[in-house]
Short mmCIF file of C-alpha atoms and ligand atoms in Angstrom, two decimals:
data_model
loop_
_atom_site.label_atom_id
_atom_site.label_comp_id
_atom_site.label_asym_id
_atom_site.label_seq_id
_atom_site.Cartn_x
_atom_site.Cartn_y
_atom_site.Cartn_z
CA MET U 1 223.37 193.50 135.92
CA ASN U 2 226.04 191.72 137.53
CA ASN U 3 226.38 188.27 135.82
CA ARG U 4 227.97 186.02 138.62
CA THR U 5 228.09 183.16 136.43
CA SER U 6 228.22 182.70 132.38
CA THR U 7 225.56 179.82 132.14
CA THR U 8 222.22 180.25 131.16
CA ALA U 9 219.01 178.21 131.66
CA LEU U 10 216.11 178.85 129.04
CA ILE U 11 212.55 177.99 130.88
CA THR U 12 209.46 177.51 128.44
CA GLY U 13 206.19 178.22 130.47
CA ALA U 14 207.97 180.33 132.87
CA SER U 15 205.18 183.18 133.64
CA SER U 16 203.53 180.73 136.04
CA GLY U 17 203.56 177.67 138.06
CA ILE U 18 206.09 174.90 137.99
CA GLY U 19 208.24 176.98 135.12
CA ALA U 20 207.69 180.31 137.82
CA VAL U 21 209.13 177.96 140.38
CA PHE U 22 211.82 176.80 138.18
CA ALA U 23 213.35 180.08 137.67
CA ARG U 24 213.38 181.01 141.03
CA ARG U 25 215.13 177.95 141.88
CA LEU U 26 217.48 178.71 139.41
CA ALA U 27 217.84 182.37 139.87
CA ALA U 28 218.91 181.46 143.31
CA ARG U 29 221.90 179.44 141.90
CA GLY U 30 222.80 182.35 140.11
CA LYS U 31 222.11 181.17 137.14
CA ASN U 32 221.13 184.05 134.23
CA LEU U 33 217.54 183.03 132.74
CA ILE U 34 215.67 183.08 129.56
CA LEU U 35 211.88 183.14 130.50
CA VAL U 36 209.86 182.07 127.64
CA ALA U 37 205.86 182.01 127.73
CA ARG U 38 203.13 184.37 125.89
CA ARG U 39 202.20 186.95 128.81
CA GLN U 40 204.41 189.82 128.92
CA GLU U 41 203.53 191.03 131.74
CA LYS U 42 203.65 188.31 134.00
CA LEU U 43 207.60 187.36 132.84
CA ALA U 44 208.47 191.45 132.76
CA ALA U 45 207.48 190.86 136.78
CA LEU U 46 209.07 187.41 137.67
CA ALA U 47 212.47 188.89 135.43
CA ARG U 48 212.52 192.50 137.41
CA GLU U 49 212.06 190.87 141.04
CA LEU U 50 214.65 187.93 139.93
CA GLU U 51 217.23 190.59 138.43
CA GLN U 52 217.06 192.81 141.67
CA ARG U 53 216.96 189.61 144.26
CA TYR U 54 219.95 187.75 142.59
CA SER U 55 221.71 190.26 140.61
CA ILE U 56 221.92 187.72 137.50
CA ALA U 57 220.50 188.82 133.83
CA VAL U 58 217.35 187.84 133.12
CA GLU U 59 215.83 188.15 129.36
CA ILE U 60 212.40 187.55 128.36
CA LEU U 61 211.40 185.81 125.05
CA LEU U 62 207.27 186.61 124.10
CA ALA U 63 206.70 183.16 122.28
CA ASP U 64 203.02 181.18 121.37
CA LEU U 65 204.57 178.07 121.25
CA SER U 66 201.66 176.60 119.27
CA GLN U 67 202.63 178.44 116.15
CA PRO U 68 205.93 177.19 114.07
CA ASP U 69 207.26 180.72 113.61
CA ASP U 70 207.57 181.29 117.42
CA ILE U 71 208.70 177.82 118.06
CA GLU U 72 211.64 179.47 115.26
CA LYS U 73 212.50 182.13 117.27
CA VAL U 74 213.18 180.21 120.62
CA GLU U 75 215.30 177.90 118.40
CA LYS U 76 217.10 180.64 116.99
CA ARG U 77 217.85 182.38 120.25
CA ILE U 78 219.06 179.32 121.76
CA GLN U 79 221.26 178.36 118.64
CA GLU U 80 222.99 182.17 119.38
CA LEU U 81 224.19 181.28 123.04
CA ASP U 82 227.46 179.35 123.85
CA ASN U 83 226.24 179.05 127.46
CA LEU U 84 223.16 177.35 127.64
CA ASP U 85 223.59 175.25 130.66
CA MET U 86 219.70 174.11 131.30
CA LEU U 87 216.88 173.84 129.18
CA ILE U 88 213.59 173.12 130.90
CA ASN U 89 210.78 172.52 128.53
CA ASN U 90 207.71 172.76 130.55
CA ALA U 91 205.02 174.78 128.61
CA GLY U 92 202.11 172.85 128.71
CA PHE U 93 197.80 172.96 129.10
CA GLY U 94 194.85 170.78 129.09
CA THR U 95 191.88 170.66 127.33
CA GLY U 96 188.45 169.86 129.32
CA GLY U 97 186.07 167.24 127.17
CA LYS U 98 186.06 164.24 125.06
CA PHE U 99 188.26 163.50 122.32
CA VAL U 100 185.35 164.12 119.68
CA GLU U 101 184.26 167.15 121.52
CA VAL U 102 187.18 168.95 121.80
CA GLU U 103 188.32 171.61 118.99
CA LEU U 104 190.90 169.99 116.35
CA ASP U 105 192.46 173.46 116.71
CA LYS U 106 193.31 173.09 120.78
CA GLN U 107 194.15 169.55 119.83
CA LEU U 108 196.72 170.38 117.17
CA SER U 109 198.01 173.19 119.34
CA MET U 110 198.68 171.08 122.34
CA ILE U 111 200.61 168.60 119.97
CA GLU U 112 202.90 171.57 118.86
CA VAL U 113 203.08 172.78 122.50
CA HIS U 114 203.88 169.66 124.22
CA ILE U 115 205.79 167.69 121.45
CA VAL U 116 206.97 169.79 118.27
CA ALA U 117 208.17 172.52 120.84
CA THR U 118 209.95 170.09 123.03
CA MET U 119 211.61 168.42 120.20
CA ARG U 120 212.79 171.52 118.37
CA LEU U 121 213.98 173.16 121.37
CA CYS U 122 215.89 169.66 122.26
CA ARG U 123 217.36 169.31 118.76
CA ALA U 124 218.44 173.11 118.92
CA ALA U 125 220.08 173.10 122.13
CA LEU U 126 221.85 169.91 121.85
CA PRO U 127 224.53 170.55 119.62
CA ALA U 128 226.24 173.02 121.65
CA MET U 129 225.80 171.55 125.28
CA LEU U 130 227.59 168.53 123.38
CA ALA U 131 230.39 170.57 122.08
CA ARG U 132 230.90 172.00 125.39
CA GLY U 133 230.61 168.57 127.12
CA ARG U 134 228.07 169.90 129.81
CA GLY U 135 224.09 170.66 129.93
CA SER U 136 220.78 169.22 131.11
CA ILE U 137 217.30 169.26 129.41
CA ILE U 138 213.98 168.47 131.68
CA ASN U 139 211.08 167.92 129.68
CA VAL U 140 207.81 168.34 131.84
CA SER U 141 205.69 165.53 131.23
CA SER U 142 202.90 164.17 133.81
CA ILE U 143 201.63 161.43 135.47
CA SER U 144 198.88 161.39 132.89
CA ALA U 145 201.66 159.56 131.05
CA PHE U 146 201.32 156.37 132.85
CA LEU U 147 197.19 156.94 133.74
CA PRO U 148 195.69 157.65 130.61
CA VAL U 149 191.87 158.50 131.57
CA ALA U 150 188.72 159.20 129.51
CA GLY U 151 188.89 163.38 129.04
CA SER U 152 192.37 163.37 128.94
CA VAL U 153 192.93 161.65 125.72
CA ASN U 154 195.69 164.12 124.05
CA TYR U 155 197.47 165.24 126.71
CA SER U 156 198.05 161.91 128.45
CA ALA U 157 199.03 160.62 124.90
CA SER U 158 201.56 163.65 124.43
CA LYS U 159 203.07 163.46 127.71
CA VAL U 160 203.86 159.78 127.08
CA TYR U 161 206.13 160.98 124.19
CA LEU U 162 207.88 163.41 126.26
CA VAL U 163 208.40 160.08 128.96
CA ASN U 164 209.74 157.99 125.83
CA PHE U 165 211.44 160.88 124.00
CA SER U 166 213.48 161.98 127.40
CA LYS U 167 214.18 158.19 127.77
CA ALA U 168 215.81 157.08 124.57
CA LEU U 169 217.45 160.33 124.32
CA GLN U 170 219.44 159.67 127.45
CA ALA U 171 220.24 156.59 125.99
CA GLU U 172 221.55 157.80 123.06
CA LEU U 173 223.34 160.11 125.07
CA ALA U 174 225.00 157.69 127.33
CA GLY U 175 228.66 158.37 127.85
CA THR U 176 228.26 162.10 127.74
CA SER U 177 227.87 164.34 130.43
CA ILE U 178 224.71 165.75 129.11
CA LYS U 179 221.61 164.70 131.36
CA VAL U 180 217.74 164.20 130.21
CA GLN U 181 214.70 164.14 132.73
CA ALA U 182 211.16 163.59 132.08
CA LEU U 183 209.43 164.75 135.08
CA CYS U 184 206.11 163.81 136.08
CA PRO U 185 204.19 165.45 138.31
CA GLY U 186 200.91 164.74 139.85
CA PHE U 187 198.49 167.58 141.03
CA THR U 188 200.14 170.37 141.43
CA TYR U 189 198.70 173.88 143.00
CA THR U 190 199.65 176.08 139.83
CA GLU U 191 197.12 177.95 137.30
CA PHE U 192 196.94 174.72 134.96
CA HIS U 193 193.35 174.41 136.55
CA SER U 194 192.69 178.10 136.62
CA THR U 195 191.95 178.11 132.94
CA SER U 196 188.69 178.11 130.93
CA GLU U 197 188.98 174.62 130.34
CA TYR U 198 188.60 173.58 133.95
CA GLN U 199 186.07 175.91 134.65
CA ASP U 200 184.08 172.71 135.67
CA PHE U 201 186.65 171.47 138.08
CA ASP U 202 186.76 171.61 141.90
CA ARG U 203 190.18 171.02 142.96
CA GLY U 204 188.22 170.19 146.42
CA HIS U 205 187.21 166.86 144.71
CA ILE U 206 190.65 165.61 144.82
CA PRO U 207 191.52 164.61 148.36
CA ARG U 208 194.02 167.25 149.55
CA GLY U 209 197.09 164.45 149.81
CA PHE U 210 196.56 164.36 146.49
CA TRP U 211 197.86 167.98 145.60
CA MET U 212 201.63 168.78 145.68
CA SER U 213 202.96 172.65 145.57
CA GLY U 214 205.35 173.61 142.75
CA GLU U 215 208.06 174.08 144.80
CA ALA U 216 207.85 170.46 146.10
CA VAL U 217 207.94 169.42 142.40
CA VAL U 218 210.98 171.27 141.64
CA ASN U 219 212.90 170.41 144.56
CA ALA U 220 212.43 166.74 143.36
CA SER U 221 213.08 167.25 139.95
CA LEU U 222 216.62 168.91 140.99
CA ARG U 223 217.18 166.07 143.09
CA ASP U 224 216.60 163.55 140.55
CA LEU U 225 218.79 165.35 138.00
CA ALA U 226 221.67 165.49 140.54
CA ARG U 227 221.37 161.59 140.63
CA ASN U 228 220.79 160.88 136.99
CA ARG U 229 217.49 159.84 137.55
CA THR U 230 215.91 159.81 133.80
CA VAL U 231 212.05 159.72 134.86
CA CYS U 232 211.24 161.82 137.59
CA ILE U 233 207.73 161.10 139.54
CA PRO U 234 207.57 163.64 142.59
CA GLY U 235 205.62 162.48 145.57
CA PHE U 236 204.84 159.12 147.09
CA ILE U 237 201.10 159.24 146.33
CA ASN U 238 202.20 159.59 142.70
CA HIS U 239 204.04 156.46 142.46
CA VAL U 240 201.23 154.93 144.67
CA MET U 241 198.57 155.78 141.71
CA ILE U 242 201.25 154.67 139.00
CA ALA U 243 202.12 151.35 141.08
CA LEU U 244 198.22 150.86 141.20
CA ALA U 245 197.69 151.07 137.37
CA GLY U 246 200.02 148.37 137.04
CA ASN U 247 203.26 150.28 135.23
CA ASP U 248 206.70 149.52 136.44
CA ALA U 249 208.24 152.97 135.69
CA VAL U 250 207.81 153.59 139.33
CA SER U 251 210.21 152.43 142.12
CA PRO U 252 210.80 148.90 142.68
CA ILE U 253 210.19 149.56 146.87
CA VAL U 254 206.76 151.24 145.87
CA ARG U 255 206.06 148.38 143.12
CA ALA U 256 206.56 145.84 146.22
CA VAL U 257 204.35 147.77 148.77
CA VAL U 258 201.62 147.92 146.32
CA LYS U 259 201.65 144.03 145.09
CA ARG U 260 201.84 143.20 148.73
CA PHE U 261 198.60 145.57 149.22
CA ARG U 262 196.88 144.03 146.13
CA GLY U 263 197.47 140.61 147.53
N1 NAP M 1 199.23 171.42 137.54
C1 NAP M 1 199.52 170.10 137.56
O1 NAP M 1 198.72 169.59 138.12
C2 NAP M 1 200.32 169.22 136.29
C3 NAP M 1 200.41 168.19 136.84
C4 NAP M 1 200.96 167.41 135.56
C5 NAP M 1 201.85 168.06 134.72
N2 NAP M 1 201.79 169.13 134.58
C6 NAP M 1 202.99 170.02 133.55
O2 NAP M 1 203.13 171.12 134.37
C7 NAP M 1 203.85 172.10 133.06
C8 NAP M 1 203.59 173.19 133.89
O3 NAP M 1 202.23 173.49 134.41
P1 NAP M 1 201.72 174.23 135.65
O4 NAP M 1 200.91 173.24 136.28
O5 NAP M 1 202.72 174.95 135.94
O6 NAP M 1 200.58 175.18 134.67
P2 NAP M 1 200.38 176.76 134.35
O7 NAP M 1 200.69 177.62 135.53
O8 NAP M 1 199.23 177.03 133.82
O9 NAP M 1 201.63 177.09 133.69
C9 NAP M 1 201.36 176.86 132.14
C10 NAP M 1 202.71 177.82 131.46
O10 NAP M 1 202.99 177.04 130.15
C11 NAP M 1 202.84 178.51 129.71
N3 NAP M 1 201.95 177.92 128.13
C12 NAP M 1 200.97 177.86 127.94
N4 NAP M 1 200.62 177.35 126.14
C13 NAP M 1 201.48 178.29 125.87
C14 NAP M 1 201.97 178.32 124.53
N5 NAP M 1 201.15 178.22 123.59
N6 NAP M 1 203.04 178.84 124.33
C15 NAP M 1 204.02 178.95 125.03
N7 NAP M 1 203.83 179.12 126.55
C16 NAP M 1 202.73 178.52 126.65
C17 NAP M 1 201.72 179.27 130.21
O11 NAP M 1 202.49 180.52 129.97
P3 NAP M 1 201.39 181.82 129.05
O12 NAP M 1 199.87 181.42 129.49
O13 NAP M 1 201.96 183.00 129.34
O14 NAP M 1 201.75 181.60 127.63
C18 NAP M 1 202.47 178.85 131.59
O15 NAP M 1 203.56 179.55 132.02
C19 NAP M 1 202.64 171.52 132.15
O16 NAP M 1 203.35 171.08 130.95
C20 NAP M 1 202.19 170.94 132.16
O17 NAP M 1 201.16 169.80 131.92
C21 NAP M 1 201.12 170.13 135.48
#
């Protein structure tokens, strides 16, 4: 392996979907990678592909982020690094069904993966980033943070945490060079809706124009990171949906258009 750069990015949920796209994008930029998830074969295949194609170092770290011991394992790996340049807290999943029906264990796991793991990994990464005076953190939330709907009670609530956590953390880090982003995708073509939780979900029921590719989502995220935007909502249609819900997180232009359209 030829390490062209000494900086490293750690990506959770890198075995598929948006996390795997981040891995490809950052590999193309010459970053060494640490890929975290549970499915070893998928991580290993991606690691092989990226090492060969980009001559970078790729490490895989198996972890179930719903388990405190595994979160601690990732924390420890982060604390060993003196060159962590990017942390992408992307691992996540949805549950199908109403709050009173979904197993309590699944809901607790969701809070562990979305909230606890993200918070702990940020806490583990920041001291060295501050000491080095550089670093970026992307926490993958969702437009659900702005659109709470029946059937995704804990999902949207946990994604709200990620938006507010990221905004407040960025405010605390004002005056440093550390960037924090809450990435809030809408419907994205990934494996997210292919799990058993979504066996009754038909992608065809959602108009095509509402869907984005993982590549488009990651492009928007990296572009907004370069522009120091703390909340990234990829795709115009997602801005419109959030504006229609009366939320002012969207751009002022879209808000003005929607206000005019609503009369
Ligand atoms: N797709 C959408 O429409 C959409 C919309 C808004 C937000 N998002 C968010 O985008 C993020 C990425 O999801 P995706 O759309 O790319 O879906 P995906 O293809 O299903 O990827 C989810 C990733 O999270 C990992 N993961 C899930 N549970 C985990 C656990 N307990 N421990 C460790 N890793 C775990 C999975 O890896 P393993 O299974 O190998 O562990 C996988 O790599 C999620 O946070 C999701 O909430 C997605």
